[in-house]
Amino acid sequence: MTNEYKTSIATELFRLAGSGKSKTDKYKYSQVELSARLGISNATVSKMISGQWNNISDAMWRKVQATLKLDMDWNTGATTNYTNLMELLKAAQERHLTLGISFNAGVGKSHAYVDYERYNRNVIHIECANFWRTRSYISNLLKACGIVPSGTMEEMIECFIDHVMGLEDPIIIIDQMDKLKEGPFDLFMDMYNYLFRCCSFVVSGVPALKKRILRGAKNDKIGYREVLSRLHGNFLQLNIPDHSDVEAVCKANGLDDEDEIARIYNLSEGDLRVVRKEVAKYFLLNGKEVA
């Protein structure tokens, strides 16, 4: 890993936690909380921030970069979905709303959630995985709060709820919720019942999430009717990325060739992941780097 990349990572760590061990209003985390979120020692975080890099392996730097979802070689394009989601999340957080979003993969949902969490306070954001069991789910929620997971499952759940209750206007974003097994999925209602008066919730996934909740409610599966009612029986619709969205992404990353943008748009079929691959391919074939 280059020193330029390490500097970018260290700058982001400083932006999040500053150079002191105590949390202040200026920073989102204390260094202790940030190290818990990253799953590394507080000493390592401190050394990264202060420039003492000699004994820190490239593997450790890559782990921090991946955990923080820092994308060194890509710039955000202000697509319609990105702009709308950032505004929607802000409104939800301010008004303690509960929202359901179930829409196609590749339209920019997860990217917007990552950016919203990065630049706003008291945002608890996780991306669920198929292999998670209930303990993994709770552990990742705690890590997202900057808390080291420990104790029994009941103790961890209580720790999480107590922590969220103490935050000012928190928002919990559960992305890719459709991947959860029944155990962790069922915990949503328990958390909601404790926290809905002081907390916002966003549950998000591909169309399978909406189908799962509707089917569970129809079959009177325990908890599903409650989940659907908390979402007011409604899932918010996003937009299939159009030509202007693809153009925004391309130009944000230094690709201005209108013919190439049109080609990428026609190839993408509404999937921004394809756009990213094609932009990278364009610069590779033309001997250039992404802006």
XYZ file of C-alpha atoms in Angstrom:
291
model
C 0.000 0.000 0.000
C 1.345 3.420 -0.955
C 2.009 6.191 1.536
C -0.545 8.286 -0.335
C -3.247 5.730 0.501
C -2.054 5.475 4.099
C -2.238 9.252 4.423
C -5.826 9.221 3.142
C -6.778 6.539 5.668
C -5.035 8.348 8.527
C -6.786 11.584 7.555
C -10.150 9.845 7.710
C -9.319 8.339 11.122
C -8.393 11.789 12.407
C -11.622 13.239 11.002
C -13.593 10.596 12.880
C -11.783 10.602 16.220
C -9.168 13.346 16.389
C -5.806 12.816 18.051
C -6.981 12.445 21.647
C -8.368 9.424 23.480
C -11.401 11.258 24.867
C -14.489 11.920 22.779
C -15.403 15.554 22.162
C -18.291 17.245 20.377
C -15.981 17.930 17.445
C -15.506 14.248 16.618
C -17.827 11.359 15.903
C -15.943 8.804 18.012
C -13.332 8.588 20.687
C -10.256 6.645 19.602
C -11.372 3.809 21.879
C -14.771 3.655 20.156
C -13.197 3.859 16.717
C -10.791 1.026 17.492
C -13.743 -1.107 18.651
C -15.559 -0.405 15.414
C -12.487 -1.317 13.386
C -11.673 -4.414 15.428
C -8.080 -3.308 16.081
C -6.217 -1.986 19.109
C -6.466 1.586 20.285
C -2.670 1.803 20.083
C -2.769 0.968 16.369
C -5.383 3.644 15.690
C -3.286 6.177 17.607
C -0.140 5.283 15.650
C -1.956 5.500 12.313
C -3.238 8.972 13.152
C 0.082 10.253 14.508
C 2.160 8.973 11.572
C 4.022 6.206 13.423
C 3.591 3.694 10.625
C 6.802 1.649 10.697
C 5.396 -1.380 12.517
C 1.913 -1.362 10.972
C 1.486 -3.975 8.259
C -0.151 -3.294 4.918
C -2.707 -5.956 5.853
C -3.775 -3.834 8.839
C -4.125 -0.755 6.646
C -6.223 -2.719 4.169
C -8.450 -3.992 6.976
C -9.114 -0.440 8.174
C -9.782 0.737 4.631
C -12.253 -2.101 4.029
C -14.038 -1.665 7.362
C -14.505 2.063 6.783
C -15.446 1.356 3.142
C -12.969 3.943 1.917
C -12.852 3.949 -1.866
C -9.615 5.622 -2.882
C -10.093 5.269 -6.625
C -13.717 6.242 -7.019
C -15.738 9.441 -6.729
C -19.424 9.682 -5.921
C -21.718 10.841 -8.693
C -24.783 12.772 -7.544
C -27.400 10.443 -9.030
C -31.113 10.954 -8.437
C -31.256 8.038 -6.000
C -28.190 9.243 -4.105
C -29.555 12.757 -3.681
C -33.034 11.563 -2.734
C -31.760 8.992 -0.247
C -29.490 11.481 1.512
C -32.432 13.854 1.948
C -34.752 11.037 2.989
C -32.357 9.671 5.598
C -31.872 13.142 7.074
C -35.633 13.673 7.348
C -36.132 10.214 8.855
C -33.438 10.812 11.461
C -34.846 14.169 12.485
C -38.437 12.889 12.779
C -37.862 9.385 14.207
C -39.425 7.718 11.162
C -39.379 4.039 10.230
C -38.872 3.339 6.529
C -38.727 0.273 4.316
C -36.807 0.307 1.032
C -36.977 -2.748 -1.205
C -35.582 -2.194 -4.676
C -33.220 -3.563 -7.302
C -29.547 -4.143 -6.585
C -27.100 -1.787 -8.239
C -29.116 1.432 -8.017
C -26.920 3.041 -5.332
C -28.722 2.224 -2.077
C -25.745 0.893 -0.147
C -23.411 3.611 -1.401
C -25.783 6.292 -0.102
C -26.065 4.570 3.294
C -22.285 4.381 3.635
C -21.879 8.074 2.839
C -24.719 9.095 5.131
C -23.168 7.188 8.025
C -19.742 8.641 7.267
C -20.806 12.279 7.430
C -23.550 12.266 10.073
C -23.644 11.627 13.792
C -25.449 8.841 15.640
C -25.916 6.725 12.529
C -25.718 2.975 13.118
C -25.333 1.247 9.776
C -24.750 -2.435 9.053
C -24.753 -4.540 5.894
C -26.181 -7.958 6.712
C -24.716 -11.248 5.501
C -26.249 -14.624 4.731
C -24.017 -16.449 7.207
C -24.905 -14.289 10.203
C -26.603 -15.908 13.128
C -28.182 -13.860 15.906
C -24.950 -13.371 17.835
C -23.126 -12.183 14.705
C -25.939 -9.736 14.020
C -25.816 -8.215 17.495
C -22.009 -8.165 17.488
C -21.980 -6.157 14.273
C -24.557 -3.711 15.617
C -22.353 -3.145 18.671
C -19.220 -2.696 16.562
C -21.080 -0.126 14.462
C -21.633 1.780 17.725
C -17.956 1.577 18.682
C -18.584 -1.017 21.403
C -16.563 -4.220 21.812
C -19.050 -7.150 21.810
C -18.834 -9.224 24.986
C -21.023 -11.225 27.354
C -24.073 -13.342 26.705
C -26.382 -12.609 23.807
C -28.945 -11.136 26.201
C -26.296 -8.869 27.727
C -25.161 -7.697 24.288
C -28.733 -6.902 23.217
C -29.330 -4.949 26.427
C -26.011 -3.134 25.955
C -27.000 -2.123 22.435
C -30.457 -0.906 23.459
C -29.048 1.051 26.419
C -26.455 2.686 24.183
C -28.981 3.737 21.526
C -31.334 5.138 24.178
C -28.575 7.518 25.244
C -27.972 8.950 21.768
C -29.514 12.105 20.358
C -31.795 11.326 17.388
C -30.134 8.037 16.405
C -30.941 6.207 13.182
C -30.401 2.483 12.604
C -29.921 1.487 8.952
C -30.187 -2.263 8.389
C -29.048 -2.813 4.817
C -29.464 -6.107 2.952
C -31.919 -7.220 5.606
C -33.308 -9.813 3.199
C -30.138 -11.853 3.850
C -30.890 -12.360 7.557
C -31.949 -15.723 8.925
C -35.159 -15.905 10.944
C -33.468 -15.480 14.349
C -31.804 -12.111 13.770
C -34.676 -11.016 11.516
C -37.120 -11.480 14.397
C -35.034 -9.210 16.635
C -36.124 -6.168 14.656
C -39.443 -6.000 16.494
C -37.808 -6.369 19.912
C -35.441 -3.503 19.171
C -38.193 -1.439 17.608
C -40.504 -1.789 20.609
C -37.772 -0.536 22.932
C -36.470 2.250 20.732
C -39.139 3.626 18.377
C -39.858 6.659 20.577
C -36.275 7.895 20.338
C -34.858 6.256 17.224
C -35.336 6.072 13.459
C -35.170 2.803 11.543
C -34.457 2.089 7.891
C -34.725 -1.505 6.694
C -33.456 -2.026 3.186
C -32.854 -4.752 0.653
C -33.582 -6.092 -2.798
C -37.172 -6.906 -3.886
C -36.913 -10.200 -1.970
C -37.210 -8.222 1.293
C -40.646 -6.874 0.412
C -41.793 -10.300 -0.802
C -40.540 -11.957 2.387
C -42.330 -9.530 4.700
C -45.582 -9.574 2.712
C -45.539 -13.367 2.493
C -44.772 -13.716 6.198
C -47.614 -11.362 7.117
C -50.040 -13.165 4.801
C -49.124 -16.536 6.327
C -49.431 -15.077 9.833
C -45.792 -15.819 10.595
C -44.810 -14.568 14.040
C -43.558 -10.977 13.954
C -44.126 -10.287 10.272
C -47.466 -8.517 10.630
C -45.870 -6.269 13.232
C -42.946 -5.452 10.951
C -45.304 -4.642 8.086
C -47.436 -2.430 10.318
C -44.374 -0.478 11.505
C -43.575 0.155 7.848
C -47.189 1.271 7.369
C -47.551 -1.509 4.816
C -45.424 0.494 2.419
C -41.994 0.267 0.803
C -40.456 3.342 -0.780
C -39.690 3.226 -4.487
C -36.405 4.349 -5.996
C -35.510 5.030 -9.625
C -33.827 2.927 -12.264
C -30.654 4.901 -13.103
C -31.174 6.831 -16.343
C -28.734 8.421 -18.773
C -28.248 11.514 -16.600
C -27.349 9.310 -13.621
C -24.790 7.347 -15.621
C -23.410 10.616 -16.979
C -23.074 12.011 -13.442
C -21.115 8.951 -12.312
C -18.868 8.934 -15.381
C -18.058 12.646 -15.205
C -17.429 12.519 -11.452
C -14.693 10.020 -12.274
C -13.161 11.915 -15.172
C -14.884 10.284 -18.141
C -16.309 13.055 -20.335
C -16.580 11.295 -23.699
C -20.286 11.554 -24.575
C -20.192 8.609 -26.989
C -18.545 6.424 -24.362
C -21.056 7.546 -21.736
C -23.906 6.613 -24.080
C -22.313 3.206 -24.700
C -21.942 2.554 -20.976
C -25.518 3.630 -20.311
C -26.871 1.227 -22.939
C -24.752 -1.577 -21.522
C -25.586 -0.949 -17.860
C -29.294 -1.842 -17.925
C -29.891 0.195 -14.780
C -27.002 -1.287 -12.780
C -24.415 1.207 -11.535
C -22.024 -1.638 -10.720
C -21.722 -2.210 -14.462
C -21.058 1.508 -14.921
C -18.166 1.349 -12.484
C -16.609 -1.649 -14.211
C -16.932 -0.032 -17.629
C -15.406 3.252 -16.440
C -12.442 1.360 -14.990
C -12.121 -0.643 -18.210
C -12.196 2.547 -20.299
C -9.303 4.088 -18.393
C -7.357 0.830 -18.405
C -7.638 0.467 -22.180
C -6.734 4.119 -22.718
C -3.756 4.071 -20.386
C -5.275 6.501 -17.918
C -6.339 6.474 -14.280
C -9.757 7.207 -12.838
C -9.914 10.874 -11.812
